[in-house]
Coordinates of C-alpha atoms in Angstrom, one line a residue:
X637 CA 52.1 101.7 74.8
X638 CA 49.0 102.8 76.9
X639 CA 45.6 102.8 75.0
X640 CA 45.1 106.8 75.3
X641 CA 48.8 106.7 73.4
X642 CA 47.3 104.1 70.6
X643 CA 44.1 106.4 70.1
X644 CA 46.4 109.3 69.4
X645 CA 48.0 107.2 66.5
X646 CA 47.9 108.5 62.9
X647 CA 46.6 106.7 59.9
X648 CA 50.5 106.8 58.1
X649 CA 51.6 104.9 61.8
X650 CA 48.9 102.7 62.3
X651 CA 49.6 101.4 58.9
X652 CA 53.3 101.1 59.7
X653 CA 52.3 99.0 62.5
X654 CA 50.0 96.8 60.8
X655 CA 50.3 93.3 61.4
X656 CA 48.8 90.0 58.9
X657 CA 45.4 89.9 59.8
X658 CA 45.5 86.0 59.8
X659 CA 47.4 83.6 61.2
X660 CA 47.6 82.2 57.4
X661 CA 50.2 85.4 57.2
X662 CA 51.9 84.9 60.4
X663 CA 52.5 81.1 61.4
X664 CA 50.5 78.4 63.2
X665 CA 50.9 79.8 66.7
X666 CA 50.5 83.2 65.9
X667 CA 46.7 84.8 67.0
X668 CA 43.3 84.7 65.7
X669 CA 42.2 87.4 63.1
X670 CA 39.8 88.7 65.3
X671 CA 41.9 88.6 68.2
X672 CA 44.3 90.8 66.3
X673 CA 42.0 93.2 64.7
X674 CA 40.8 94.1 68.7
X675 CA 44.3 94.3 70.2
X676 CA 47.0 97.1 68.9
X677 CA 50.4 95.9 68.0
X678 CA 52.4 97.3 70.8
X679 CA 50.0 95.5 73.3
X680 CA 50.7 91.9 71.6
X681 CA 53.8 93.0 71.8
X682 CA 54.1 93.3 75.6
X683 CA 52.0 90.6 76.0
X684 CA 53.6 87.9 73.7
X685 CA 55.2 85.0 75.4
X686 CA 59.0 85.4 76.3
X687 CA 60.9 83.3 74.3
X688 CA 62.2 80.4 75.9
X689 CA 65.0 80.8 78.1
X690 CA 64.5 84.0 78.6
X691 CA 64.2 87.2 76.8
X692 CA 67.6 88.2 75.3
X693 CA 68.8 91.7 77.5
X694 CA 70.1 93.1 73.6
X695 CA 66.5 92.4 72.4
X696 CA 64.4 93.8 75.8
X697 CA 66.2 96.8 75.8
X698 CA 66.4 97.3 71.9
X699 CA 61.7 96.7 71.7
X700 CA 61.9 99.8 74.5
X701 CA 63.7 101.5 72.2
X702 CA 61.7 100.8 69.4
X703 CA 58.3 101.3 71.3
X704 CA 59.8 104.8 72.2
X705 CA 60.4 105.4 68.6
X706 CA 56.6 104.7 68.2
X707 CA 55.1 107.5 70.1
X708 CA 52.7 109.5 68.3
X709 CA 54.0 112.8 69.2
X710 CA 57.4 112.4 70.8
X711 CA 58.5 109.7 68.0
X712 CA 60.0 109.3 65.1
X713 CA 58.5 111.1 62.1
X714 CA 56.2 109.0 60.3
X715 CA 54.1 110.3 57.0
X716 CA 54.0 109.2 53.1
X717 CA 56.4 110.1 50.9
X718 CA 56.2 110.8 47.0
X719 CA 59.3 109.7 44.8
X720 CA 60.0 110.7 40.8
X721 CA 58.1 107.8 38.8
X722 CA 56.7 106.5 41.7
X723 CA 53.7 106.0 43.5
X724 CA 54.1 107.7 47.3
X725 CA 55.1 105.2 49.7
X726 CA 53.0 105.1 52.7
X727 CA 54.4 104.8 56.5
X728 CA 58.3 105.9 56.0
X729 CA 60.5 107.7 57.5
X730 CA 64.1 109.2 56.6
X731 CA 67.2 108.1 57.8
X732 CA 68.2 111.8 58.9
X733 CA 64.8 112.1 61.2
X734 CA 65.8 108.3 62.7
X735 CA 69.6 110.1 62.8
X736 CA 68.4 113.2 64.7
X737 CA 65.7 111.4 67.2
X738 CA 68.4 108.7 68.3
X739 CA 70.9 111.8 69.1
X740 CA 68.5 113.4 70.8
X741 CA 66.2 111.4 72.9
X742 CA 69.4 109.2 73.7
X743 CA 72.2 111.3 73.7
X744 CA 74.1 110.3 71.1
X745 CA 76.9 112.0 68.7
X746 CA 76.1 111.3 65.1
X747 CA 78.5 108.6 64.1
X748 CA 77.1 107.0 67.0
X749 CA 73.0 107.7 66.3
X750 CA 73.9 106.2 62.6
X751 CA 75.9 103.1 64.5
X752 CA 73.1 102.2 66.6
X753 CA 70.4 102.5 64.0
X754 CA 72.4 100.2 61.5
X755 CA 72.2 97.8 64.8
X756 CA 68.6 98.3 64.9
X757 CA 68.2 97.2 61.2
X758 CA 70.8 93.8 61.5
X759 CA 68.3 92.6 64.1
X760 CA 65.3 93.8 62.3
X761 CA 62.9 96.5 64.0
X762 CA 63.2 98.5 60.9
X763 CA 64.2 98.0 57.1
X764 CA 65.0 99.9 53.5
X765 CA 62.2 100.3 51.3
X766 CA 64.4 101.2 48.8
X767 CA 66.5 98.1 48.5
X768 CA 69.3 97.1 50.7
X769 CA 70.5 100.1 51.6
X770 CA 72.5 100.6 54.8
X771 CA 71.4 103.7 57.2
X772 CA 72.8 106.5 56.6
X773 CA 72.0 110.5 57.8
X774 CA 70.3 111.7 54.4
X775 CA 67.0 111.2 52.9
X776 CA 66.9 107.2 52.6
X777 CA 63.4 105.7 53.4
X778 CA 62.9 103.4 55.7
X779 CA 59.8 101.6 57.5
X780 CA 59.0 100.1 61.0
X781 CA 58.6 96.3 61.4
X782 CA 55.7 95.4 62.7
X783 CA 56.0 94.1 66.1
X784 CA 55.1 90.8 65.6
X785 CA 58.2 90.2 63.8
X786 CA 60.4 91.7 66.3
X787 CA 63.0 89.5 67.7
X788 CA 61.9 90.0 71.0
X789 CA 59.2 88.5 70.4
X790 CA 60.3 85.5 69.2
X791 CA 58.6 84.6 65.8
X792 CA 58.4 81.3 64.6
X793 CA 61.2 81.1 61.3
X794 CA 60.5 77.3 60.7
X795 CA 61.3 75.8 57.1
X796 CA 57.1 75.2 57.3
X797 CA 56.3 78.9 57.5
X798 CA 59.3 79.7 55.0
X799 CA 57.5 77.7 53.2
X800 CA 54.1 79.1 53.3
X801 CA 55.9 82.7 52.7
X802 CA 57.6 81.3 49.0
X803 CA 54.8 79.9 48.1
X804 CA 52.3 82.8 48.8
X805 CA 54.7 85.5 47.1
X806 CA 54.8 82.6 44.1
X807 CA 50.4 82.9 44.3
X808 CA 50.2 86.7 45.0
X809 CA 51.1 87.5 41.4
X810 CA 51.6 84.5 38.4
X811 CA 52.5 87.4 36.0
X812 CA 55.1 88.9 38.2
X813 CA 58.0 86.9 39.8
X814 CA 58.6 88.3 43.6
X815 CA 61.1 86.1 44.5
X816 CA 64.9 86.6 44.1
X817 CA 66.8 84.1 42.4
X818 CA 68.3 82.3 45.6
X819 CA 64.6 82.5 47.3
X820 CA 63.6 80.7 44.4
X821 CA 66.4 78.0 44.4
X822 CA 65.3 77.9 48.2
X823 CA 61.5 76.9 47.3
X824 CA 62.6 74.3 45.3
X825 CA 64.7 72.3 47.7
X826 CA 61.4 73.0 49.7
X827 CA 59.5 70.7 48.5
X828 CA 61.1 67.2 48.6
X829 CA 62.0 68.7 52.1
X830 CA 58.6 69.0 53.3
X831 CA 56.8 66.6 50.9
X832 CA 55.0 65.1 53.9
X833 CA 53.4 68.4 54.8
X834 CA 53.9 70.1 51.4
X835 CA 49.7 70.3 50.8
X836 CA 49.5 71.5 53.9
X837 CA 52.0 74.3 53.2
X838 CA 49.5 75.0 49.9
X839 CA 46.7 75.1 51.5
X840 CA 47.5 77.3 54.2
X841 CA 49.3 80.0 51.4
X842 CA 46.1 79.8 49.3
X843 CA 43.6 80.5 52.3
X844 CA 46.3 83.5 53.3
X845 CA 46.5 84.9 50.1
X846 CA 42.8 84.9 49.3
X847 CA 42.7 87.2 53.0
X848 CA 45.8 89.0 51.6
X849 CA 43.7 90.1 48.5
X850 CA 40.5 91.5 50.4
X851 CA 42.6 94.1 52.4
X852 CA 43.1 97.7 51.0
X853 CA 46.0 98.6 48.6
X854 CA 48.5 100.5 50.9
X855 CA 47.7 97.9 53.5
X856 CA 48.5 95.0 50.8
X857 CA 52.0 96.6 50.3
X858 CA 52.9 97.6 54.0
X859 CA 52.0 94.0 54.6
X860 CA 54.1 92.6 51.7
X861 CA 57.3 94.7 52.6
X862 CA 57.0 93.7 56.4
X863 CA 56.9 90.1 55.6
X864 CA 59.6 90.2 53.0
X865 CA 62.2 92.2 54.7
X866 CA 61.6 89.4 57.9
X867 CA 62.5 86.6 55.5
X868 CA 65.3 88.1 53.8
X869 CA 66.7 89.3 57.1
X870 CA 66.6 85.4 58.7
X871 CA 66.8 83.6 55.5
X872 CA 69.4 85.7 53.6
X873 CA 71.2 84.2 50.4
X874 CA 74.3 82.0 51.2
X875 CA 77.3 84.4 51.2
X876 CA 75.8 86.6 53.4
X877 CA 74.9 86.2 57.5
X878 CA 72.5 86.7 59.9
X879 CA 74.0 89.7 62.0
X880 CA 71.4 89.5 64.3
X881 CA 71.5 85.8 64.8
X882 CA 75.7 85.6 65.4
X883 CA 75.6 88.7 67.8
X884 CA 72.9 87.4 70.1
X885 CA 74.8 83.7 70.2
X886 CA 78.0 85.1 71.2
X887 CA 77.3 88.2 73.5
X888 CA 73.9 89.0 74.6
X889 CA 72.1 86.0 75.7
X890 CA 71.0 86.3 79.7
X891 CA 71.5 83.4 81.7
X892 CA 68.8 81.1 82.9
X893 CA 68.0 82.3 86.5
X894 CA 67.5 80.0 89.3
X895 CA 63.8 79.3 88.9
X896 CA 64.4 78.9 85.6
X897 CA 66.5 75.9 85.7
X898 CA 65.1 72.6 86.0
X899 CA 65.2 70.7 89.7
X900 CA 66.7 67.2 88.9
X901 CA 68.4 65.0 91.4
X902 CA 71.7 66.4 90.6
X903 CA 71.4 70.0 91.0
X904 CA 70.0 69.5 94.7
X905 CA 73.2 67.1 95.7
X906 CA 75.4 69.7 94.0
X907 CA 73.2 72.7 96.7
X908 CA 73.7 70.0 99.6
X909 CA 77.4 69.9 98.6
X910 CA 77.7 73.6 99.0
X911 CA 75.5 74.1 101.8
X912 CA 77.8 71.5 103.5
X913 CA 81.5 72.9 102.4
X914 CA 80.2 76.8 103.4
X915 CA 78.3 75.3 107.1
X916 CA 82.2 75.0 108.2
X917 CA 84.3 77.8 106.9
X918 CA 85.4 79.7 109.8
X919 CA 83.1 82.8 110.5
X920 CA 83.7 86.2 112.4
X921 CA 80.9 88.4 113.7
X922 CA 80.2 91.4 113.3
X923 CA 81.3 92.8 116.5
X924 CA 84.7 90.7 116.7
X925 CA 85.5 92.0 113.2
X926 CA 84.1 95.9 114.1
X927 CA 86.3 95.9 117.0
X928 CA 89.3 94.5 115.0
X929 CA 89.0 97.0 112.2
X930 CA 88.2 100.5 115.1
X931 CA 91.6 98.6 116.8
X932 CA 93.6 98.7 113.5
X933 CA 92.5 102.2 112.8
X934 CA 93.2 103.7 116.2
X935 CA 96.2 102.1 116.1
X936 CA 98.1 103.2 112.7
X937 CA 96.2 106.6 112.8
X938 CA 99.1 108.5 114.2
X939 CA 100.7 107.3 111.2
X940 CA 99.3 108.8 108.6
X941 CA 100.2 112.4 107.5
X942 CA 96.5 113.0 106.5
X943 CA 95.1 112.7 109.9
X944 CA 97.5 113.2 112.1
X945 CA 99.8 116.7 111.7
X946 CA 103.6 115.1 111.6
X947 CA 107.1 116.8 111.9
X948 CA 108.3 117.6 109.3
X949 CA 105.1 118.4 107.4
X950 CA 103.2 116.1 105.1
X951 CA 104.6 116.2 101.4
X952 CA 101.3 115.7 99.9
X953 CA 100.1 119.5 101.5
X954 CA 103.3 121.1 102.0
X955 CA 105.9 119.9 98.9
X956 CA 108.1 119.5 101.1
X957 CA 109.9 115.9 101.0
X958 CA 111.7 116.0 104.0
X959 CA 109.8 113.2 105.5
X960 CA 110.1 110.6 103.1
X961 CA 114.1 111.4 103.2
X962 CA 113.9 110.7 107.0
X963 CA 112.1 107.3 106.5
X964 CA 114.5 106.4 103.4
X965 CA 117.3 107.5 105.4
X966 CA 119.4 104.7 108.0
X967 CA 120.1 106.8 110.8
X968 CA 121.8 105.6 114.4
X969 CA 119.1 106.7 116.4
X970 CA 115.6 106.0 115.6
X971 CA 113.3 109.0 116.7
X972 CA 110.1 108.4 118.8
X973 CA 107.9 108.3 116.0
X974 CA 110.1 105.3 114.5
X975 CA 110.0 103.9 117.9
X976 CA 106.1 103.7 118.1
X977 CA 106.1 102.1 115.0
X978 CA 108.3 99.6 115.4
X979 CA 106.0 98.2 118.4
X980 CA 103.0 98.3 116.1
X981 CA 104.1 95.0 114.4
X982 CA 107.2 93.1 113.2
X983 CA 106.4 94.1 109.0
X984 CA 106.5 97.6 110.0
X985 CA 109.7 97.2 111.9
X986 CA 111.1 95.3 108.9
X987 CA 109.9 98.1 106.2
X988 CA 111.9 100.7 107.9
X989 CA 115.6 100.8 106.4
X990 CA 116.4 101.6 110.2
X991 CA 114.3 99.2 112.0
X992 CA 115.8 96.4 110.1
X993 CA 119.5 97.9 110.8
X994 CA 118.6 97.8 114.6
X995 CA 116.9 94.7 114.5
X996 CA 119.8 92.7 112.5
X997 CA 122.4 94.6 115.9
X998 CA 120.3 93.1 117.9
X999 CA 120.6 89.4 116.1
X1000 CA 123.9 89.7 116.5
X1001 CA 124.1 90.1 119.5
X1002 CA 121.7 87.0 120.3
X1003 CA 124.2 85.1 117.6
X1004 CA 121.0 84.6 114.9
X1005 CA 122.0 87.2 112.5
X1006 CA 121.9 84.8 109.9
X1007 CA 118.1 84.6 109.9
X1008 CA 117.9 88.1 109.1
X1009 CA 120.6 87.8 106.1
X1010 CA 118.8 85.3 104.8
X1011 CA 115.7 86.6 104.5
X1012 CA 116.8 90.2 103.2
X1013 CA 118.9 87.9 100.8
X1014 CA 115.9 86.1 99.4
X1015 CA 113.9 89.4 99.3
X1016 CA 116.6 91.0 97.3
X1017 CA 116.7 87.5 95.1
X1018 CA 113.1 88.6 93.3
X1019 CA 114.6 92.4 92.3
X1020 CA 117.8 90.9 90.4
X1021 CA 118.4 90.3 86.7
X1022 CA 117.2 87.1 85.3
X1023 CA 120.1 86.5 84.0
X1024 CA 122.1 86.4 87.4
X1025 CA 119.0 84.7 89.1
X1026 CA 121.1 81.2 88.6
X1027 CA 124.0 82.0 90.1
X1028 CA 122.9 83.9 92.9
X1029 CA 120.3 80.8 94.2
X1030 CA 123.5 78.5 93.8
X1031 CA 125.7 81.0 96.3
X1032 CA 122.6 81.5 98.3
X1033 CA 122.0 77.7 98.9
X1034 CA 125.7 77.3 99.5
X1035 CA 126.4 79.9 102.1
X1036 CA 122.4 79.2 103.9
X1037 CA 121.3 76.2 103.8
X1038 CA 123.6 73.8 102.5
X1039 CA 124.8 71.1 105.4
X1040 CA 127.5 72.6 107.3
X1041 CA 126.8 75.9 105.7
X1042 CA 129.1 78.8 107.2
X1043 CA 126.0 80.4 108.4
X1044 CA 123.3 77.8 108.2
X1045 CA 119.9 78.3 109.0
X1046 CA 117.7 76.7 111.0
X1047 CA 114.7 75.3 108.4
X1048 CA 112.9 71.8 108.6
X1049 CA 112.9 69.0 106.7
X1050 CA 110.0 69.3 104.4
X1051 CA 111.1 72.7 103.3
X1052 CA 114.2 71.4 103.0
X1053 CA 113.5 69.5 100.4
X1054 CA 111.0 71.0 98.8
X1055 CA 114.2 74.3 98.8
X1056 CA 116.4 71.4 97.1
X1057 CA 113.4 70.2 94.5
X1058 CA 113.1 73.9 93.6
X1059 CA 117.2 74.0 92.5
X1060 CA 116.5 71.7 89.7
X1061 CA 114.8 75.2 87.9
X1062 CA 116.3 78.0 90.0
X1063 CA 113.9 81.2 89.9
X1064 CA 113.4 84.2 91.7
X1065 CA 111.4 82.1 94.1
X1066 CA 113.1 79.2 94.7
X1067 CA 113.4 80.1 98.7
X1068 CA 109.9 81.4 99.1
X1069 CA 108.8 78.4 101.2
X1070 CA 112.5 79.0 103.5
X1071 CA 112.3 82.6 104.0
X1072 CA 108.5 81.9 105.1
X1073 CA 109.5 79.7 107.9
X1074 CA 112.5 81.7 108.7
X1075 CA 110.0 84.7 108.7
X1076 CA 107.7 83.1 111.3
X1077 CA 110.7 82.2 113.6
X1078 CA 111.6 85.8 113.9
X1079 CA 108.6 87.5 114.0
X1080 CA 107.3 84.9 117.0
X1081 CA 110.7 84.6 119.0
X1082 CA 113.4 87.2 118.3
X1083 CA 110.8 90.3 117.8
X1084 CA 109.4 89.8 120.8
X1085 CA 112.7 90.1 122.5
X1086 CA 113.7 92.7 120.4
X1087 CA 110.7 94.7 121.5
X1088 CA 111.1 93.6 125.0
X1089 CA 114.4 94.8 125.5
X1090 CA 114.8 98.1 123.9
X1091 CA 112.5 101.1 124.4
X1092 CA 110.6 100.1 121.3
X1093 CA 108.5 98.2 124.2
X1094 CA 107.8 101.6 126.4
X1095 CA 107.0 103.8 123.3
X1096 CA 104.3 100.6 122.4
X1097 CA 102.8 100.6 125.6
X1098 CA 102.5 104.4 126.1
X1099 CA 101.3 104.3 122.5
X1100 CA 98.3 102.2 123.3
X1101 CA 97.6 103.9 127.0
X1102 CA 97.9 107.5 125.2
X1103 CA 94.8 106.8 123.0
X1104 CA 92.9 104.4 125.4
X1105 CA 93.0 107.1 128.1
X1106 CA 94.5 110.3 126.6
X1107 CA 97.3 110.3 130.6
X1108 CA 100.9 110.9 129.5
X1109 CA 103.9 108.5 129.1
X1110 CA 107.2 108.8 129.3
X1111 CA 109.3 106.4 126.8
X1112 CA 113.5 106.2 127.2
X1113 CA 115.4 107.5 123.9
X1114 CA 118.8 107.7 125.2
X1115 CA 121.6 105.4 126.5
X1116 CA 120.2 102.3 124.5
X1117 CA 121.6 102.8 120.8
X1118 CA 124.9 103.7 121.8
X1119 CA 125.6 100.6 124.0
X1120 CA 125.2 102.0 126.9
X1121 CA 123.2 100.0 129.7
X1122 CA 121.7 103.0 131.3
X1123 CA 119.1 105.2 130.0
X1124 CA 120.8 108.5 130.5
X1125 CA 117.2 110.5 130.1
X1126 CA 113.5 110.1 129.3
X1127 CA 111.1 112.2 126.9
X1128 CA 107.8 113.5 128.1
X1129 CA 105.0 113.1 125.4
X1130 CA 101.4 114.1 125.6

């Protein structure tokens, strides 16, 4: 908060944002009085050391919050209010104004504006001065915590400054008991704890009381509140729990960041490692890997309906599903666009019900049909009922690659038995590691003859010369699929 913002401050919110004026009140590292008295609290509060390992991103973005909440004209409400048989209570605000400023300054419905705030009060930026009372959107009081208590800003919670804090509220009043009946239980077990430092502890809570007792009235008791609702918050009673405590530890702590880690011996061997393992992965540049992907495009672009206008029309604009029946549909002649597709690569040839129709003609005739059989028979293997999955490896095996199989197939050794290990569980993927060599044998010796020999080869090459230079082709339809040896005509295409 700027210093022309702080000047603007009211006397109700500069007492809400009071801090201890001594660091009798606070703990052992918290400032000098006069250091305090010159600085405002939202400046210590930007200015206060980071706790260490880093400042919690729940916490960082909840004190921006909070410090928004603070303004003196755009903030949340903040004047004394008067209650039947009471004194007025200084430096409060409702639950409804929090409720309204949260939906409106951060867009929120109410259920979640009453969510958030109940948030804000587990991790204590705000508390009840009525009691434990849980926020709700009516006319329940509440008060800012002062921001050196904010978790943000990491205060010190050590069983010495609990300490301190019972034995001050113990000193503050010897006619009146301000401790609650756990709190005093709690003080105590404090004192065999800390018997070493125990004068010290009542030493310190004398000097802080006798500052306590100088300062004004309403100051006394914004003070008093502040300090009590931080110790009851992060030293409840035993059957209840820090919320704010068990939601940081499990969700909302950063992790350290490089520079933030300590440089031993074994974090550089572990870089060199990496540096070492990443020098020889294989690399492409940039060019290589531009030209691949304008090649790939240029290539399967008069493929697509969306960029290039096909016959019959696209079904996505048109409605019209005649295309996809044509491409689901096994037909004797493949058409030109089939033809060009085919060429583009052997998966495309084999995700056409056609192509692989032609293609397994054309294994017969080169007396390897069986490769083909096999793999559409393993493919068709992952798609079957579990319950037939056993069954179905056993006849697979038997009629593939058993020895002397009546159409064994050609596979290696290792595969071999690594297909015969696999039999001892059959699964839907008991021939992956078969069809995957099988695979590779066809698409690297039969496709290319397959493509070579039929006029899938001239629709390729006028495919690629069409968008290189734009010159027509002319690709041979006829005379091949019937069995003829003679093309009996040609098509012209632009």
């Amino acid at each position: 908060m700027s210093s022309r913002q702080q000047q603007k401050m009211t006397p109700e919110h500069g007492l809400s944002m009071l801090p201890l004026l001594s660091p009798l009140l606070l703990s052992t590292a918290a400032p000098s009085a006069a250091a305090m008295s010159r600085h405002a609290p939202s400046e210590r509060a930007a200015h206060s050391p980071a706790p260490p390992g880093g400042t919690p991103m729940l916490y960082s973005k909840m004190q921006a919050i909070a410090q928004r909440m603070l303004h003196s004209e755009q903030g949340v409400p903040i004047k004394s209010y008067k209650r039947r048989l009471i004194s007025a209570i200084p430096s409060a605000f409702t639950g409804s104004d929090l409720v309204v400023w949260l939906m409106s300054n951060l867009n929120l419905d109410s259920k979640e504006a009453v969510h958030f705030g109940r948030m804000m009060v587990a991790h204590g930026y705000f508390f009840s001065v009525e009691g434990s009372v849980a926020l709700r959107d009516d006319g329940t009081l509440f008060r800012f915590q002062t921001p050196y208590y904010w978790p943000s800003q990491n205060p010190v919670t050590t069983d010495f400054e609990y300490g301190v804090y019972l034995v001050k509220q113990v000193l503050r009043s010897k006619n009146k008991i301000r401790l609650l009946d756990y709190e005093l239980t709690n003080l105590h077990k404090m004192k065999p704890k800390l018997a070493n430092a125990w004068r010290d502890v009542t030493n310190k809570a004398e000097e802080a009381v006798k500052i306590y007792r100088e300062q004004k009235r309403v100051a006394r008791a914004i003070m008093n509140s502040q300090e009590e609702a931080f110790w009851r918050l992060h030293r409840p009673a035993a059957n209840e729990s820090c919320v704010g405590e068990s939601l940081l530890t499990r969700h909302f702590c950063q992790r350290p960041s490089w520079h933030q880690q300590a440089v031993t011996e074994g974090v550089l061997r572990a870089e060199v490692r990496f540096l070492r393992r990443y020098s020889v992965l294989p690399r492409v540049h940039i060019s290589i890997a531009v030209e691949s992907l304008i090649g790939h495009c240029c290539k399967y672009r008069e493929f697509d309906p969306m960029l290039t206008p096909v016959s019959p029309s696209n079904p996505w604009i048109s409605g019209d599903e005649t295309l996809w029946d044509v491409e689901r549909s096994l037909m004797d002649t493949p058409n030109e666009w089939q033809l060009r597709r085919w060429a583009c690569s052997f998966s495309d040839l084999l995700n056409d019900v056609t192509g692989r129709y032609h293609f397994e003609k054309f294994c017969k005739k080169q007396f390897c049909s069986e490769n083909i059989k096999f793999w559409q028979t393993g493919r068709d293997l992952r798609s079957i009922p579990l319950s037939a999955v056993e069954g179905s490896v056993k006849l697979i095996y038997d009629e593939f690659l058993q020895r002397g199989a009546s159409r064994e197939v050609n596979v290696s050794a290792k595969v071999q038995e690594e297909v015969e290990k696999d039999l001892k569980s059959p699964s839907r993927y008991s021939f992956t590691a078969a069809q995957e060599q099988i695979y590779q044998l066809m698409q690297n010796d039969i496709y290319p003859r397959f493509v070579k020999s039929s006029p899938v080869h001239r629709h390729g090459e006028g495919s690629k010369q069409h968008y290189l230079t734009g010159k027509k082709y002319t690709v041979a339809t006829e005379g091949y699929w019937d069995g003829s040896s003679e093309n009996k005509g040609t098509d012209s295409v632009t």
